[in-house]
Amino acid sequence: MTAQPWRNPALPITERVEALLASMSREEKVGQLGSRWLGKDKGATGSAAPELEEGHQVAPMENEFSSGPALEDASRHGLGHLTRIYGSYPVTVAEGAAEVVRQQRIVMSSSRLGIPAIVHEECLTGFTAHGATVYPAAINWGATFDPELIERMAAAIGRDMAALGVHQGLSPVLDVVRDYRWGRVEESIGEDPYLVATVGAAYVRGLQSAGVIATLKHFAGYSASRAARNHGPVSMGRRELLDVILPPFETALREGGADSVMNSYSEVDGVPAGADPWLLTELLRDEWGFTGTVVSDYWAIPFLASNHRIAAGPEDAGALALQAGIDVELPDTIGYGATLTDDALIDRAARRVLLQKARLGLLDEGWTPEASVAAADRVVLDSPGNRDLARELAEHSIVLLDPGTALPLAPAGRVAVVGPCADDASTFLGCYAFPNHVLPRYPGVKPEIELPTAVEALRAELPQTDFGYARGCAVDGDDRSGFAAAVAAAESADVVLAFVGDLAGLFGAGTSGEGCDAADLRLPGVQADLVDTLLATGKPVVVVVVSGRPYALGEFADRAAALVQAFMPGEEGGPAIAGVLSGRVQPSGRLPVQIPRHHGGQPGTYLQPRLGADHIGTSNLDPTPLFAFGHGRSYTSFEVSDLRLSDREVPTDGEFTATVRAANTGDRAGSEVVQLYLADPVAQVTRPVLQLTGFQRVALAPGDSADVEFRVHTDRTSFTGRDLTRIVEPGELRILAGASAADLPCEATITLTGPARPAGPGRILTTPTTIRSENLLATTDSAKKMRPNR
């Protein structure tokens, strides 16, 4: 047996960690709360780094923290985390694995105890590494309405990361969209808390099934900043925070078992999340029972001093963050140093970090960095299996807003392909995809993945069609010099495909992405003018929007021959879009956000009380969207009907079943997303006009039908009352079912009886569904057992 009991895997983990803590000095404990990011220090790797272009940042205000101590010095008393070894600069799998070994060896040899560090990386659109598969952006995950598919994707991402020595992924983003102008809408799953919760929990299960820790972010309120400005103050009451923003985090913890949480940069009502004990300790740990680690967003701790100005300097900021409940400072140690002196708080955080390391096996006798990357020579980061999964997800996420008169495309004829997103596949990728996130720093380096453009994919999809191409304009800017060529191409064609939208970037280097917020919801640059010019030719124009946020399409809707919303469909986006346009792929994506009608005075999200959602003569501005939440068309037709309730009266601590029939009434196989909503007509506080309570994708052959059964516990009707406690209130509820928030042909009423009751920790968070049919293409029972916090 080893002389060091904390290295003995046969002993209980808690016993091992307590033995280790007892043997550590204060400096060694504090060391476990810090991190080091060599990758931002311009070629700190032993490999030959390509030439770096100045100015591009991959984290906010990165240039203000552009250097740090040597890793040997940073690790003198031990180190908690190693930051972004693969995702900071272009390295091969072999080079990255060698760098993991090199850095871990330095960490272990520089300190007395030789404890390895946790290696973390970004993984929002896939493993953020050179040559790794780029999956669709998170907004596309929401558009699939398919948690099981997202779980499979995350498991694939986790397997690649784990094989290369990465222990923790900084995903998923569970911010509920509140303002479409925010640049990080593309990183979010959607505007409905339940959709975000179920898809986010699925991502967590998938990533952690591969042994990689998932990190929920950004906790909490980040997506609701004033005027949608990144890092802007959040004007939000506690009730909205509890009812809209926080449920996805609670669900991902309880049902996904997430082992880490990242704080938000934001201040909510004047209190920055990184210094909020109520949020990070009282709610997260004392009420929800979370036992994992809270990690800071990058430089969020010094930001408490420099940006929020609630601390005199980094050391004071570190003390505030530690007291609030942040355990690990990322990406470099600035506030968590020798000035931390509260031994009880230091022990609290160090214990959590060491428990996590023990669960990862990093404290085991015989653990070596070399063994952690032993499978690296067998890893193909963009494997055929990964690409197949990326294609499936892309195909499931593209939303046919309106097939109009032009779709599916005829297999022959002449088609003009126009627009800045038609011949640039980088527009299909999110801002955290390696080619958009890191490669702009290295202009001489090409992505090591195949990225077919829309034009290339269309030519392969429809070889008998004559495709011409004209760019027309850039994604951004005011150059209209290409309009004439675009008009000429359109006038010589039978149909025009206008590919417009975004190019993701960071901190103003794109039109979508972190720090790329929009003044309004008109298409960027002169793209709206380009579409208008194409429509003026009189040719049928199919508008395909490739974007990270919904843009207002009301000025085109009545004139376009068809409308398609692709969001950011990833590396296989070109073939997926081509397949939808040709009709080979049956479109089945549904909107996780509304499509506004007007680009100014835009609506809030669908989750609004009556005065926020209805146009009732109180204002000249009509918030009605062009296309509602949950909307999506197919090349077949569906009918949702025959809503049946198991009960007409249910006690406030009971449950009921709502069953609805979904039928394919067309002549092609396809998938419908059956959606169940609740409406609370009278309550002690204003309630949303509608709120999604359950959903289920149903695959049906022509002429087939299926019953979709929703099991609704009364906890699912709960809300935060006037005294800020969550309650189930007696009274009448409307139950509605259909295909979108604006297409709900089925309605019934149920009455909750008995006294109002609290619905606090442990309440039911999900609505299990069961599909019942003998003729289904695929029969699914999506009910999930509650998963305890780990």
Short mmCIF file of C-alpha atoms in Angstrom, two decimals, residues 143-523:
data_model
loop_
_atom_site.label_atom_id
_atom_site.label_comp_id
_atom_site.label_asym_id
_atom_site.label_seq_id
_atom_site.Cartn_x
_atom_site.Cartn_y
_atom_site.Cartn_z
CA ALA A 143 -33.91 23.86 -33.54
CA THR A 144 -33.71 20.06 -33.60
CA PHE A 145 -36.03 19.72 -30.56
CA ASP A 146 -34.15 16.42 -30.20
CA PRO A 147 -32.32 15.97 -26.87
CA GLU A 148 -31.28 12.40 -27.70
CA LEU A 149 -29.44 13.58 -30.83
CA ILE A 150 -27.64 16.28 -28.85
CA GLU A 151 -26.65 13.70 -26.24
CA ARG A 152 -25.07 11.56 -28.99
CA MET A 153 -23.20 14.57 -30.34
CA ALA A 154 -21.85 15.52 -26.92
CA ALA A 155 -20.73 11.94 -26.26
CA ALA A 156 -18.72 12.00 -29.49
CA ILE A 157 -17.15 15.33 -28.52
CA GLY A 158 -16.31 13.96 -25.08
CA ARG A 159 -14.67 10.82 -26.45
CA ASP A 160 -12.30 12.87 -28.61
CA MET A 161 -11.42 15.18 -25.72
CA ALA A 162 -10.90 12.40 -23.19
CA ALA A 163 -8.59 10.52 -25.56
CA LEU A 164 -6.35 13.59 -25.73
CA GLY A 165 -6.01 14.17 -22.00
CA VAL A 166 -8.74 16.81 -21.58
CA HIS A 167 -10.76 16.50 -18.37
CA GLN A 168 -13.25 19.37 -18.49
CA GLY A 169 -15.27 21.06 -21.22
CA LEU A 170 -16.55 24.62 -20.87
CA SER A 171 -20.02 23.88 -22.23
CA PRO A 172 -23.00 23.95 -22.51
CA VAL A 173 -24.29 27.53 -22.58
CA LEU A 174 -27.65 27.57 -20.78
CA ASP A 175 -28.40 31.27 -21.11
CA VAL A 176 -32.04 31.71 -22.15
CA VAL A 177 -32.30 34.18 -25.03
CA ARG A 178 -33.95 37.42 -23.95
CA ASP A 179 -32.86 39.89 -26.66
CA TYR A 180 -32.09 38.77 -30.21
CA ARG A 181 -29.56 41.56 -30.68
CA TRP A 182 -27.14 39.94 -28.22
CA GLY A 183 -24.12 38.53 -30.04
CA ARG A 184 -24.12 35.25 -28.17
CA VAL A 185 -27.61 34.18 -29.26
CA GLU A 186 -25.85 31.68 -31.55
CA GLU A 187 -24.24 30.05 -28.49
CA SER A 188 -27.61 29.72 -26.75
CA ILE A 189 -30.11 26.91 -27.25
CA GLY A 190 -33.19 29.09 -27.49
CA GLU A 191 -35.65 31.42 -25.82
CA ASP A 192 -37.67 28.88 -23.84
CA PRO A 193 -36.38 27.65 -20.45
CA TYR A 194 -37.75 24.14 -20.89
CA LEU A 195 -36.22 23.65 -24.33
CA VAL A 196 -32.88 24.97 -23.06
CA ALA A 197 -33.12 22.79 -19.94
CA THR A 198 -33.85 19.49 -21.67
CA VAL A 199 -31.39 19.95 -24.52
CA GLY A 200 -28.74 21.29 -22.15
CA ALA A 201 -29.15 18.37 -19.74
CA ALA A 202 -28.81 15.98 -22.66
CA TYR A 203 -25.54 17.63 -23.68
CA VAL A 204 -24.26 17.23 -20.11
CA ARG A 205 -25.16 13.54 -20.03
CA GLY A 206 -23.41 12.95 -23.34
CA LEU A 207 -20.20 14.78 -22.50
CA GLN A 208 -19.90 13.27 -19.03
CA SER A 209 -20.61 9.76 -20.35
CA ALA A 210 -17.13 10.03 -21.89
CA GLY A 211 -15.57 11.03 -18.57
CA VAL A 212 -15.31 14.76 -19.39
CA ILE A 213 -16.76 17.24 -16.89
CA ALA A 214 -19.44 19.53 -18.32
CA THR A 215 -19.46 23.17 -17.23
CA LEU A 216 -22.76 25.03 -17.16
CA LYS A 217 -22.53 28.66 -18.18
CA HIS A 218 -23.09 31.48 -17.66
CA PHE A 219 -24.53 31.45 -14.14
CA ALA A 220 -26.64 33.59 -14.27
CA GLY A 221 -28.46 36.39 -16.09
CA TYR A 222 -25.85 37.05 -18.77
CA SER A 223 -28.24 36.94 -21.72
CA ALA A 224 -30.50 39.73 -20.44
CA SER A 225 -28.15 42.71 -20.54
CA ARG A 226 -29.50 46.18 -21.27
CA ALA A 227 -29.67 46.86 -25.01
CA ALA A 228 -28.12 43.40 -25.54
CA ARG A 229 -24.61 44.78 -25.03
CA ASN A 230 -22.14 42.08 -24.02
CA HIS A 231 -21.29 42.35 -20.30
CA GLY A 232 -23.92 45.07 -19.92
CA PRO A 233 -25.83 45.50 -16.65
CA VAL A 234 -28.89 43.29 -16.21
CA SER A 235 -32.11 44.95 -15.07
CA MET A 236 -33.99 41.94 -13.79
CA GLY A 237 -36.02 41.18 -10.72
CA ARG A 238 -35.52 38.05 -8.66
CA ARG A 239 -38.77 36.53 -9.95
CA GLU A 240 -37.72 36.61 -13.61
CA LEU A 241 -34.34 35.19 -12.65
CA LEU A 242 -35.98 32.31 -10.79
CA ASP A 243 -38.66 31.52 -13.38
CA VAL A 244 -36.85 32.10 -16.68
CA ILE A 245 -33.08 32.13 -16.26
CA LEU A 246 -32.34 29.56 -13.56
CA PRO A 247 -34.48 26.48 -14.43
CA PRO A 248 -32.11 25.24 -17.18
CA PHE A 249 -29.20 25.23 -14.72
CA GLU A 250 -31.17 23.38 -12.08
CA THR A 251 -32.33 20.81 -14.62
CA ALA A 252 -28.84 20.25 -16.03
CA LEU A 253 -27.53 19.72 -12.50
CA ARG A 254 -30.26 17.40 -11.32
CA GLU A 255 -31.00 15.47 -14.51
CA GLY A 256 -27.66 15.80 -16.22
CA GLY A 257 -25.41 15.53 -13.18
CA ALA A 258 -23.16 18.40 -14.27
CA ASP A 259 -20.05 18.61 -12.13
CA SER A 260 -19.07 22.22 -12.77
CA VAL A 261 -20.64 25.66 -13.11
CA MET A 262 -19.12 28.87 -14.51
CA ASN A 263 -20.19 32.25 -13.19
CA SER A 264 -21.59 34.97 -15.42
CA TYR A 265 -19.73 38.22 -16.01
CA SER A 266 -22.95 40.12 -15.47
CA GLU A 267 -24.25 42.16 -12.62
CA VAL A 268 -27.92 41.61 -11.83
CA ASP A 269 -29.53 44.56 -10.11
CA GLY A 270 -26.08 45.85 -9.17
CA VAL A 271 -24.61 42.59 -7.81
CA PRO A 272 -22.02 40.86 -10.04
CA ALA A 273 -22.61 37.11 -10.20
CA GLY A 274 -18.98 36.42 -9.31
CA ALA A 275 -19.43 38.11 -5.94
CA ASP A 276 -22.95 36.92 -5.10
CA PRO A 277 -23.10 34.45 -2.17
CA TRP A 278 -26.86 34.08 -2.61
CA LEU A 279 -26.41 32.79 -6.16
CA LEU A 280 -23.21 30.74 -5.85
CA THR A 281 -23.69 29.33 -2.35
CA GLU A 282 -27.15 29.74 -0.87
CA LEU A 283 -29.08 28.80 -4.01
CA LEU A 284 -26.63 26.62 -5.92
CA ARG A 285 -25.28 24.61 -3.02
CA ASP A 286 -27.51 24.98 0.01
CA GLU A 287 -30.83 24.78 -1.85
CA TRP A 288 -29.97 22.78 -4.97
CA GLY A 289 -27.37 20.54 -3.33
CA PHE A 290 -24.60 21.06 -5.89
CA THR A 291 -21.28 19.50 -4.80
CA GLY A 292 -19.04 20.14 -7.81
CA THR A 293 -16.79 23.11 -8.57
CA VAL A 294 -17.61 26.67 -9.54
CA VAL A 295 -15.03 28.05 -11.96
CA SER A 296 -14.71 31.69 -12.91
CA ASP A 297 -15.31 32.89 -16.41
CA TYR A 298 -12.05 34.13 -17.88
CA TRP A 299 -10.75 37.03 -15.75
CA ALA A 300 -14.14 37.47 -14.10
CA ILE A 301 -12.38 37.81 -10.74
CA PRO A 302 -10.13 40.78 -11.62
CA PHE A 303 -13.10 42.22 -13.51
CA LEU A 304 -14.78 42.68 -10.12
CA ALA A 305 -12.21 45.40 -9.55
CA SER A 306 -11.48 46.76 -13.03
CA ASN A 307 -14.97 46.60 -14.58
CA HIS A 308 -17.53 46.34 -11.78
CA ARG A 309 -15.51 48.40 -9.29
CA ILE A 310 -16.76 46.65 -6.20
CA ALA A 311 -13.19 45.78 -5.15
CA ALA A 312 -10.09 47.94 -4.73
CA GLY A 313 -7.86 45.56 -6.69
CA PRO A 314 -7.37 41.93 -7.80
CA GLU A 315 -6.57 40.72 -4.28
CA ASP A 316 -9.73 42.22 -2.82
CA ALA A 317 -11.66 40.81 -5.78
CA GLY A 318 -10.23 37.36 -5.03
CA ALA A 319 -11.43 37.55 -1.44
CA LEU A 320 -14.93 38.54 -2.57
CA ALA A 321 -15.11 35.75 -5.16
CA LEU A 322 -13.88 33.10 -2.75
CA GLN A 323 -16.41 34.16 -0.15
CA ALA A 324 -19.21 34.10 -2.76
CA GLY A 325 -18.35 30.56 -3.80
CA ILE A 326 -15.96 30.56 -6.80
CA ASP A 327 -13.56 27.65 -6.30
CA VAL A 328 -11.19 27.99 -9.28
CA GLU A 329 -9.90 31.11 -10.99
CA LEU A 330 -9.59 30.84 -14.79
CA PRO A 331 -7.75 31.20 -17.10
CA ASP A 332 -4.77 32.47 -15.05
CA THR A 333 -4.20 33.07 -11.37
CA ILE A 334 -4.52 36.79 -10.61
CA GLY A 335 -6.80 37.25 -7.60
CA TYR A 336 -6.28 33.88 -5.92
CA GLY A 337 -2.79 34.31 -4.49
CA ALA A 338 -0.94 34.69 -1.24
CA THR A 339 -3.32 37.39 -0.02
CA LEU A 340 -6.09 34.84 0.53
CA THR A 341 -6.07 34.21 4.26
CA ASP A 342 -9.48 32.83 5.25
CA ASP A 343 -8.52 29.23 5.97
CA ALA A 344 -12.10 27.95 6.20
CA LEU A 345 -12.98 29.34 2.77
CA ILE A 346 -9.68 28.14 1.28
CA ASP A 347 -10.31 24.63 2.64
CA ARG A 348 -13.88 24.69 1.31
CA ALA A 349 -12.76 25.46 -2.24
CA ALA A 350 -9.66 23.24 -2.19
CA ARG A 351 -11.72 20.31 -0.94
CA ARG A 352 -14.10 20.65 -3.90
CA VAL A 353 -11.25 20.82 -6.41
CA LEU A 354 -9.45 17.83 -4.91
CA LEU A 355 -12.64 15.77 -4.79
CA GLN A 356 -13.04 16.46 -8.49
CA LYS A 357 -9.45 15.48 -9.19
CA ALA A 358 -9.94 12.30 -7.19
CA ARG A 359 -13.02 11.37 -9.21
CA LEU A 360 -11.02 11.93 -12.38
CA GLY A 361 -8.29 9.60 -11.13
CA LEU A 362 -5.66 12.34 -10.96
CA LEU A 363 -4.77 11.51 -7.35
CA ASP A 364 -4.28 7.79 -7.99
CA GLU A 365 -0.91 6.18 -7.43
CA GLY A 366 0.72 5.61 -10.79
CA TRP A 367 -1.25 8.22 -12.76
CA THR A 368 0.95 9.60 -15.55
CA PRO A 369 0.48 12.32 -18.17
CA GLU A 370 1.63 9.87 -20.82
CA ALA A 371 -1.17 7.44 -19.97
CA SER A 372 -3.72 10.24 -20.20
CA VAL A 373 -2.92 10.69 -23.91
CA ALA A 374 -2.05 7.08 -24.70
CA ALA A 375 -4.86 6.86 -27.25
CA ALA A 376 -3.84 10.04 -29.06
CA ASP A 377 -2.25 8.22 -32.00
CA ARG A 378 -5.62 6.58 -32.71
CA VAL A 379 -7.69 9.77 -32.61
CA VAL A 380 -9.09 11.15 -35.86
CA LEU A 381 -10.61 14.44 -34.83
CA ASP A 382 -12.83 14.75 -37.90
CA SER A 383 -13.70 11.09 -38.33
CA PRO A 384 -16.34 9.83 -40.78
CA GLY A 385 -18.56 8.99 -37.82
CA ASN A 386 -18.28 12.53 -36.50
CA ARG A 387 -19.09 13.99 -39.90
CA ASP A 388 -22.12 11.72 -40.25
CA LEU A 389 -23.36 12.96 -36.88
CA ALA A 390 -22.67 16.58 -37.84
CA ARG A 391 -24.65 16.09 -41.05
CA GLU A 392 -27.57 14.46 -39.24
CA LEU A 393 -27.73 17.31 -36.75
CA ALA A 394 -27.51 19.93 -39.49
CA GLU A 395 -30.30 18.29 -41.47
CA HIS A 396 -32.52 18.09 -38.39
CA SER A 397 -31.91 21.73 -37.48
CA ILE A 398 -32.67 23.59 -40.71
CA VAL A 399 -36.05 25.29 -40.50
CA LEU A 400 -38.23 25.59 -43.57
CA LEU A 401 -40.08 28.77 -42.72
CA ASP A 402 -42.18 28.78 -45.88
CA PRO A 403 -41.78 26.50 -48.93
CA GLY A 404 -43.64 29.09 -51.00
CA THR A 405 -43.79 28.35 -54.72
CA ALA A 406 -40.15 27.43 -55.35
CA LEU A 407 -39.28 24.55 -53.03
CA PRO A 408 -38.27 21.87 -53.43
CA LEU A 409 -36.13 22.94 -56.39
CA ALA A 410 -36.68 21.46 -59.80
CA PRO A 411 -33.84 19.05 -60.72
CA ALA A 412 -32.90 20.94 -63.89
CA GLY A 413 -32.85 24.49 -65.22
CA ARG A 414 -30.71 27.51 -64.40
CA VAL A 415 -30.29 28.75 -60.84
CA ALA A 416 -28.46 31.89 -59.71
CA VAL A 417 -26.79 31.50 -56.33
CA VAL A 418 -26.19 34.92 -54.80
CA GLY A 419 -25.00 36.30 -51.49
CA PRO A 420 -22.01 36.36 -49.15
CA CYS A 421 -22.97 33.12 -47.38
CA ALA A 422 -23.15 31.09 -50.60
CA ASP A 423 -19.45 30.63 -51.28
CA ASP A 424 -17.93 31.00 -47.81
CA ALA A 425 -18.40 27.95 -45.60
CA SER A 426 -17.00 29.79 -42.59
CA THR A 427 -20.41 31.48 -42.37
CA PHE A 428 -21.80 28.06 -41.39
CA LEU A 429 -19.60 27.95 -38.28
CA GLY A 430 -20.11 29.46 -34.84
CA CYS A 431 -17.73 31.84 -33.10
CA TYR A 432 -16.29 29.07 -30.91
CA ALA A 433 -15.51 26.85 -33.90
CA PHE A 434 -11.71 26.69 -34.22
CA PRO A 435 -11.57 28.12 -37.77
CA ASN A 436 -13.48 31.24 -36.67
CA HIS A 437 -12.27 31.37 -33.08
CA VAL A 438 -8.51 30.94 -33.44
CA LEU A 439 -7.40 30.85 -37.08
CA PRO A 440 -7.98 34.58 -37.70
CA ARG A 441 -4.86 35.00 -35.53
CA TYR A 442 -2.95 32.88 -38.04
CA PRO A 443 -3.91 34.07 -41.54
CA GLY A 444 -1.50 31.66 -43.22
CA VAL A 445 -3.09 28.55 -41.66
CA LYS A 446 -6.00 26.76 -43.33
CA PRO A 447 -8.67 24.69 -41.53
CA GLU A 448 -7.79 21.02 -41.59
CA ILE A 449 -11.36 19.97 -42.21
CA GLU A 450 -13.42 19.72 -45.36
CA LEU A 451 -15.78 22.70 -45.57
CA PRO A 452 -18.04 22.44 -48.63
CA THR A 453 -19.70 25.72 -49.54
CA ALA A 454 -23.36 26.04 -50.46
CA VAL A 455 -22.47 26.47 -54.14
CA GLU A 456 -20.29 23.36 -54.15
CA ALA A 457 -22.92 21.34 -52.29
CA LEU A 458 -25.71 22.43 -54.64
CA ARG A 459 -23.71 21.45 -57.71
CA ALA A 460 -23.10 18.03 -56.20
CA GLU A 461 -26.73 17.72 -55.11
CA LEU A 462 -28.28 18.67 -58.46
CA PRO A 463 -25.74 17.91 -61.18
CA GLN A 464 -28.25 18.51 -63.99
CA THR A 465 -28.88 22.06 -62.83
CA ASP A 466 -26.86 24.96 -64.21
CA PHE A 467 -25.72 26.95 -61.17
CA GLY A 468 -24.28 30.43 -61.59
CA TYR A 469 -22.80 32.44 -58.73
CA ALA A 470 -22.42 36.11 -57.86
CA ARG A 471 -21.44 37.32 -54.41
CA GLY A 472 -23.36 40.57 -54.52
CA CYS A 473 -21.86 42.01 -51.33
CA ALA A 474 -19.94 41.16 -48.20
CA VAL A 475 -21.61 40.09 -44.97
CA ASP A 476 -20.87 43.51 -43.51
CA GLY A 477 -19.97 46.92 -44.89
CA ASP A 478 -21.64 49.22 -47.39
CA ASP A 479 -20.04 48.13 -50.69
CA ARG A 480 -22.76 47.70 -53.36
CA SER A 481 -20.40 47.32 -56.30
CA GLY A 482 -21.34 43.66 -56.68
CA PHE A 483 -25.06 44.33 -57.03
CA ALA A 484 -24.92 44.67 -60.82
CA ALA A 485 -23.35 41.22 -61.28
CA ALA A 486 -25.90 39.73 -58.89
CA VAL A 487 -28.78 41.25 -60.85
CA ALA A 488 -27.32 40.00 -64.12
CA ALA A 489 -27.04 36.48 -62.70
CA ALA A 490 -30.61 36.65 -61.43
CA GLU A 491 -32.05 37.90 -64.70
CA SER A 492 -30.51 34.99 -66.60
CA ALA A 493 -31.85 32.37 -64.17
CA ASP A 494 -35.09 30.55 -63.56
CA VAL A 495 -34.73 30.75 -59.77
CA VAL A 496 -32.51 32.79 -57.44
CA LEU A 497 -31.10 31.45 -54.18
CA ALA A 498 -30.08 34.33 -51.93
CA PHE A 499 -27.74 33.20 -49.13
CA VAL A 500 -27.56 35.97 -46.54
CA GLY A 501 -26.77 36.23 -42.85
CA ASP A 502 -23.76 36.35 -40.53
CA LEU A 503 -20.08 35.66 -40.24
CA ALA A 504 -19.28 34.70 -36.65
CA GLY A 505 -16.36 36.32 -34.92
CA LEU A 506 -15.24 37.73 -31.61
CA PHE A 507 -15.35 41.22 -30.12
CA GLY A 508 -16.39 43.06 -33.26
CA ALA A 509 -14.55 40.84 -35.74
CA GLY A 510 -17.86 39.38 -36.96
CA THR A 511 -21.57 40.15 -37.10
CA SER A 512 -22.47 37.39 -34.63
CA GLY A 513 -20.65 35.89 -31.69
CA GLU A 514 -19.16 36.99 -28.40
CA GLY A 515 -18.91 40.77 -28.31
CA CYS A 516 -20.61 41.10 -31.73
CA ASP A 517 -23.91 42.64 -30.71
CA ALA A 518 -26.37 44.19 -33.17
CA ALA A 519 -27.93 47.64 -33.12
CA ASP A 520 -31.10 46.27 -34.69
CA LEU A 521 -32.40 43.17 -36.43
CA ARG A 522 -31.94 44.18 -40.06
CA LEU A 523 -29.61 41.91 -42.01
#
